[in-house]
PDB file of C-alpha atoms in Angstrom:
ATOM      1  CA  MET A 489      23.167  95.539 103.908  1.00  0.00           C
ATOM      2  CA  THR A 490      25.209  92.762 105.546  1.00  0.00           C
ATOM      3  CA  LYS A 491      25.337  94.700 108.821  1.00  0.00           C
ATOM      4  CA  LEU A 492      21.579  95.064 108.743  1.00  0.00           C
ATOM      5  CA  LEU A 493      21.148  91.353 107.992  1.00  0.00           C
ATOM      6  CA  LEU A 494      23.575  90.421 110.774  1.00  0.00           C
ATOM      7  CA  LEU A 495      21.738  92.703 113.206  1.00  0.00           C
ATOM      8  CA  PHE A 496      18.424  91.102 112.213  1.00  0.00           C
ATOM      9  CA  VAL A 497      19.793  87.564 112.732  1.00  0.00           C
ATOM     10  CA  VAL A 498      21.227  88.432 116.167  1.00  0.00           C
ATOM     11  CA  PHE A 499      18.019  90.160 117.220  1.00  0.00           C
ATOM     12  CA  SER A 500      15.882  87.224 115.997  1.00  0.00           C
ATOM     13  CA  TYR A 501      18.128  84.775 117.826  1.00  0.00           C
ATOM     14  CA  CYS A 502      17.696  86.685 121.104  1.00  0.00           C
ATOM     15  CA  LEU A 503      13.914  86.710 120.771  1.00  0.00           C
ATOM     16  CA  GLY A 504      13.702  82.988 120.033  1.00  0.00           C
ATOM     17  CA  ILE A 505      15.487  81.775 123.162  1.00  0.00           C
ATOM     18  CA  PRO A 506      13.366  81.667 126.296  1.00  0.00           C
ATOM     19  CA  SER A 507      15.096  82.849 129.401  1.00  0.00           C
ATOM     20  CA  ALA A 508      15.847  80.269 132.062  1.00  0.00           C
ATOM     21  CA  LEU A 509      14.488  81.875 135.168  1.00  0.00           C
ATOM     22  CA  ALA A 510      14.549  79.765 138.281  1.00  0.00           C
ATOM     23  CA  GLY A 511      13.042  81.146 141.428  1.00  0.00           C
ATOM     24  CA  ILE A 512      12.627  79.760 144.892  1.00  0.00           C
ATOM     25  CA  ASN A 513       9.568  81.955 145.458  1.00  0.00           C
ATOM     26  CA  ASP A 514       7.508  80.875 142.443  1.00  0.00           C
ATOM     27  CA  ASP A 515       5.544  77.781 141.498  1.00  0.00           C
ATOM     28  CA  ASN A 516       7.391  77.140 138.243  1.00  0.00           C
ATOM     29  CA  TYR A 517       9.080  73.840 137.503  1.00  0.00           C
ATOM     30  CA  GLU A 518      12.856  74.027 137.126  1.00  0.00           C
ATOM     31  CA  GLY A 519      13.861  70.515 138.166  1.00  0.00           C
ATOM     32  CA  ASN A 520      14.092  68.526 141.365  1.00  0.00           C
ATOM     33  CA  VAL A 521      13.857  70.752 144.449  1.00  0.00           C
ATOM     34  CA  PHE A 522      16.467  68.820 146.442  1.00  0.00           C
ATOM     35  CA  VAL A 523      19.051  69.134 143.693  1.00  0.00           C
ATOM     36  CA  LEU A 524      18.382  72.798 142.886  1.00  0.00           C
ATOM     37  CA  TYR A 525      17.378  74.355 146.185  1.00  0.00           C
ATOM     38  CA  GLY A 526      18.419  71.868 148.857  1.00  0.00           C
ATOM     39  CA  GLY A 527      21.887  71.416 147.409  1.00  0.00           C
ATOM     40  CA  ASN A 528      21.528  67.698 147.961  1.00  0.00           C
ATOM     41  CA  ALA A 529      21.214  65.302 145.062  1.00  0.00           C
ATOM     42  CA  SER A 530      21.772  62.309 147.357  1.00  0.00           C
ATOM     43  CA  LEU A 531      18.172  62.440 148.589  1.00  0.00           C
ATOM     44  CA  VAL A 532      16.629  61.609 145.220  1.00  0.00           C
ATOM     45  CA  PRO A 533      15.871  58.988 144.233  1.00  0.00           C
ATOM     46  CA  PRO A 534      15.357  57.603 147.752  1.00  0.00           C
ATOM     47  CA  LYS A 535      17.672  54.769 148.740  1.00  0.00           C
ATOM     48  CA  THR A 536      14.780  52.679 150.067  1.00  0.00           C
ATOM     49  CA  THR A 537      11.012  52.453 149.915  1.00  0.00           C
ATOM     50  CA  LEU A 538       8.594  53.160 152.731  1.00  0.00           C
ATOM     51  CA  GLU A 539       7.666  49.480 152.856  1.00  0.00           C
ATOM     52  CA  LYS A 540      11.291  48.330 153.260  1.00  0.00           C
ATOM     53  CA  SER A 541      12.032  51.043 155.793  1.00  0.00           C
ATOM     54  CA  MET A 542       9.052  50.127 157.949  1.00  0.00           C
ATOM     55  CA  ALA A 543      10.095  46.458 157.852  1.00  0.00           C
ATOM     56  CA  ALA A 544      13.520  47.355 159.280  1.00  0.00           C
ATOM     57  CA  SER A 545      12.985  47.780 163.020  1.00  0.00           C
ATOM     58  CA  ASP A 546      16.371  49.361 163.699  1.00  0.00           C
ATOM     59  CA  ARG A 547      15.748  52.670 161.907  1.00  0.00           C
ATOM     60  CA  ALA A 548      13.310  55.536 162.108  1.00  0.00           C
ATOM     61  CA  THR A 549      11.752  56.859 158.909  1.00  0.00           C
ATOM     62  CA  LEU A 550      11.266  60.420 157.701  1.00  0.00           C
ATOM     63  CA  LEU A 551       8.799  60.571 154.799  1.00  0.00           C
ATOM     64  CA  VAL A 552       8.678  63.915 152.986  1.00  0.00           C
ATOM     65  CA  LEU A 553       5.917  64.456 150.435  1.00  0.00           C
ATOM     66  CA  TYR A 554       6.620  67.292 148.012  1.00  0.00           C
ATOM     67  CA  LEU A 555       6.113  68.765 144.544  1.00  0.00           C
ATOM     68  CA  ASP A 556       8.867  70.106 142.313  1.00  0.00           C
ATOM     69  CA  ASP A 557       6.763  73.090 141.221  1.00  0.00           C
ATOM     70  CA  CYS A 558       5.771  74.326 144.681  1.00  0.00           C
ATOM     71  CA  SER A 559       7.457  77.360 146.229  1.00  0.00           C
ATOM     72  CA  ASP A 560       6.937  76.052 149.775  1.00  0.00           C
ATOM     73  CA  CYS A 561       8.625  72.764 148.826  1.00  0.00           C
ATOM     74  CA  LYS A 562      11.509  74.617 147.178  1.00  0.00           C
ATOM     75  CA  GLN A 563      12.047  76.627 150.345  1.00  0.00           C
ATOM     76  CA  TYR A 564      11.728  73.543 152.563  1.00  0.00           C
ATOM     77  CA  ALA A 565      14.277  71.459 150.615  1.00  0.00           C
ATOM     78  CA  SER A 566      17.208  72.944 152.538  1.00  0.00           C
ATOM     79  CA  ALA A 567      15.572  71.997 155.861  1.00  0.00           C
ATOM     80  CA  VAL A 568      15.260  68.384 154.698  1.00  0.00           C
ATOM     81  CA  SER A 569      18.926  68.434 153.678  1.00  0.00           C
ATOM     82  CA  ARG A 570      19.775  69.715 157.144  1.00  0.00           C
ATOM     83  CA  MET A 571      17.788  66.850 158.693  1.00  0.00           C
ATOM     84  CA  GLN A 572      19.785  64.400 156.606  1.00  0.00           C
ATOM     85  CA  ALA A 573      23.039  65.937 157.839  1.00  0.00           C
ATOM     86  CA  PHE A 574      22.166  65.172 161.460  1.00  0.00           C
ATOM     87  CA  TYR A 575      19.957  62.074 161.202  1.00  0.00           C
ATOM     88  CA  GLY A 576      20.849  60.502 157.846  1.00  0.00           C
ATOM     89  CA  ARG A 577      22.869  57.628 159.316  1.00  0.00           C
ATOM     90  CA  ALA A 578      20.122  56.508 161.715  1.00  0.00           C
ATOM     91  CA  THR A 579      17.003  57.469 159.761  1.00  0.00           C
ATOM     92  CA  ASP A 580      15.687  56.502 156.353  1.00  0.00           C
ATOM     93  CA  ILE A 581      14.826  59.794 154.662  1.00  0.00           C
ATOM     94  CA  ILE A 582      12.356  59.155 151.861  1.00  0.00           C
ATOM     95  CA  PRO A 583      11.313  62.146 149.742  1.00  0.00           C
ATOM     96  CA  VAL A 584       8.357  61.283 147.496  1.00  0.00           C
ATOM     97  CA  ASN A 585       7.024  63.537 144.772  1.00  0.00           C
ATOM     98  CA  VAL A 586       3.229  63.374 145.153  1.00  0.00           C
ATOM     99  CA  ASP A 587       2.870  63.456 141.366  1.00  0.00           C
ATOM    100  CA  THR A 588       4.236  59.886 141.428  1.00  0.00           C
ATOM    101  CA  ILE A 589       1.539  58.636 143.826  1.00  0.00           C
ATOM    102  CA  LEU A 590      -0.956  56.861 141.628  1.00  0.00           C
ATOM    103  CA  PRO A 591      -4.613  57.476 142.527  1.00  0.00           C
ATOM    104  CA  GLU A 592      -6.215  54.433 144.118  1.00  0.00           C
ATOM    105  CA  LEU A 593      -9.352  53.859 146.171  1.00  0.00           C
ATOM    106  CA  THR A 594      -7.361  52.569 149.134  1.00  0.00           C
ATOM    107  CA  TYR A 595      -3.702  52.430 150.044  1.00  0.00           C
ATOM    108  CA  LYS A 596      -1.759  50.126 152.325  1.00  0.00           C
ATOM    109  CA  PRO A 597      -0.058  51.642 155.398  1.00  0.00           C
ATOM    110  CA  THR A 598       3.255  50.844 153.695  1.00  0.00           C
ATOM    111  CA  GLU A 599       2.466  53.188 150.773  1.00  0.00           C
ATOM    112  CA  PRO A 600       3.040  56.974 150.804  1.00  0.00           C
ATOM    113  CA  GLY A 601      -0.488  57.595 149.451  1.00  0.00           C
ATOM    114  CA  TYR A 602      -1.930  56.262 152.718  1.00  0.00           C
ATOM    115  CA  TYR A 603      -0.503  59.273 154.598  1.00  0.00           C
ATOM    116  CA  TYR A 604      -0.937  61.998 151.968  1.00  0.00           C
ATOM    117  CA  LYS A 605      -3.345  64.720 153.185  1.00  0.00           C
ATOM    118  CA  GLY A 606      -3.506  66.693 149.923  1.00  0.00           C
ATOM    119  CA  ALA A 607      -1.094  69.482 150.899  1.00  0.00           C
ATOM    120  CA  VAL A 608       2.656  69.829 150.429  1.00  0.00           C
ATOM    121  CA  PRO A 609       5.202  69.834 151.834  1.00  0.00           C
ATOM    122  CA  GLN A 610       4.157  67.145 154.282  1.00  0.00           C
ATOM    123  CA  VAL A 611       6.471  65.546 156.843  1.00  0.00           C
ATOM    124  CA  ILE A 612       5.741  62.188 158.461  1.00  0.00           C
ATOM    125  CA  VAL A 613       8.087  60.712 161.069  1.00  0.00           C
ATOM    126  CA  PHE A 614       7.804  57.032 161.968  1.00  0.00           C
ATOM    127  CA  ASP A 615       9.474  55.581 165.037  1.00  0.00           C
ATOM    128  CA  LYS A 616      11.479  52.350 164.892  1.00  0.00           C
ATOM    129  CA  ALA A 617       8.281  50.306 165.318  1.00  0.00           C
ATOM    130  CA  GLY A 618       6.659  51.990 162.293  1.00  0.00           C
ATOM    131  CA  LYS A 619       4.240  54.107 164.353  1.00  0.00           C
ATOM    132  CA  VAL A 620       3.549  57.659 163.145  1.00  0.00           C
ATOM    133  CA  VAL A 621       4.884  60.123 165.722  1.00  0.00           C
ATOM    134  CA  LEU A 622       4.645  63.287 163.600  1.00  0.00           C
ATOM    135  CA  ASN A 623       2.413  64.064 160.616  1.00  0.00           C
ATOM    136  CA  GLU A 624       2.250  67.727 159.633  1.00  0.00           C
ATOM    137  CA  THR A 625       1.848  69.745 156.460  1.00  0.00           C
ATOM    138  CA  GLY A 626       3.511  72.992 155.506  1.00  0.00           C
ATOM    139  CA  GLN A 627       7.014  74.116 156.279  1.00  0.00           C
ATOM    140  CA  VAL A 628       7.362  72.239 159.548  1.00  0.00           C
ATOM    141  CA  PRO A 629      10.152  73.927 161.534  1.00  0.00           C
ATOM    142  CA  TYR A 630      13.397  71.971 161.725  1.00  0.00           C
ATOM    143  CA  GLU A 631      13.229  72.212 165.518  1.00  0.00           C
ATOM    144  CA  ARG A 632       9.847  70.427 165.583  1.00  0.00           C
ATOM    145  CA  VAL A 633      11.184  67.499 163.542  1.00  0.00           C
ATOM    146  CA  ASP A 634      14.419  67.525 165.550  1.00  0.00           C
ATOM    147  CA  ASP A 635      12.493  67.328 168.842  1.00  0.00           C
ATOM    148  CA  THR A 636      10.454  64.401 167.506  1.00  0.00           C
ATOM    149  CA  LEU A 637      13.530  62.515 166.308  1.00  0.00           C
ATOM    150  CA  ARG A 638      15.248  63.171 169.638  1.00  0.00           C
ATOM    151  CA  GLU A 639      12.300  61.455 171.353  1.00  0.00           C
ATOM    152  CA  VAL A 640      12.454  58.535 168.903  1.00  0.00           C
ATOM    153  CA  PHE A 641      16.170  58.021 169.545  1.00  0.00           C
ATOM    154  CA  ASP A 642      15.900  58.755 173.279  1.00  0.00           C
ATOM    155  CA  LEU A 643      18.297  61.694 173.045  1.00  0.00           C
ATOM    156  CA  LEU A 644      18.426  64.621 175.427  1.00  0.00           C
ATOM    157  CA  PRO A 645      16.035  67.446 174.578  1.00  0.00           C
ATOM    158  CA  ARG A 646      17.662  70.360 172.799  1.00  0.00           C
ATOM    159  CA  THR A 647      17.252  72.523 175.909  1.00  0.00           C
ATOM    160  CA  GLU A 648      19.357  70.093 177.975  1.00  0.00           C
ATOM    161  CA  SER A 649      22.026  69.161 175.458  1.00  0.00           C
ATOM    162  CA  SER A 650      25.002  71.213 174.458  1.00  0.00           C
ATOM    163  CA  GLU A 651      24.606  73.154 171.267  1.00  0.00           C
ATOM    164  CA  LEU A 652      26.049  71.265 168.344  1.00  0.00           C
ATOM    165  CA  LYS A 653      28.003  73.390 165.929  1.00  0.00           C
ATOM    166  CA  ARG A 654      29.471  72.191 162.685  1.00  0.00           C
ATOM    167  CA  ARG A 655      33.088  72.944 162.032  1.00  0.00           C
ATOM    168  CA  SER A 656      33.450  75.572 159.394  1.00  0.00           C
ATOM    169  CA  PHE A 657      35.032  74.274 156.254  1.00  0.00           C
ATOM    170  CA  ASN A 658      38.357  75.852 155.469  1.00  0.00           C
ATOM    171  CA  GLU A 659      40.403  74.759 152.521  1.00  0.00           C
ATOM    172  CA  PHE A 660      43.562  75.758 154.351  1.00  0.00           C
ATOM    173  CA  SER A 661      45.137  73.744 157.099  1.00  0.00           C
ATOM    174  CA  SER A 662      44.455  74.930 160.634  1.00  0.00           C
ATOM    175  CA  GLU A 663      48.224  75.150 161.132  1.00  0.00           C
ATOM    176  CA  VAL A 664      48.442  77.776 158.423  1.00  0.00           C
ATOM    177  CA  THR A 665      45.578  79.894 159.763  1.00  0.00           C
ATOM    178  CA  GLU A 666      46.593  79.890 163.422  1.00  0.00           C
TER     179      GLU A 666
END
């Protein structure tokens, strides 16, 4: 009888716990996309606001509008993290969850709602003067954003510059491996 009772308790316990399924290809909410899928918790919350970033004339701004329960945004989070790796020191990267944009009749040009087109992910690049130089929705290819930022910073086009490769991380000293 005790074995039967124990089996019943274990079986009931297994039925009562929902499984924690996280998937990059579904529209379910699991948490912040940059933490879970971009591997980059430093992007959220943003270090500055759009208004403050536009007031600073020495930096470009990359505004990323997203939703946490959107498969396209989950997949795009790693591309935004990659952009931060290359442009994070010279560009303010501001990810904004569109659920936090309060509905208003009109927005100021210093508010994310002013640029929101109703689709996510959306990428807006502002030059150092605060002028929009790229405003696209969907999974904008990294190369497209990279080309735009290269123009903003007056860098050589990718076709003319040497290919940048990151050093591979190795926990062993190079002296040991050579």
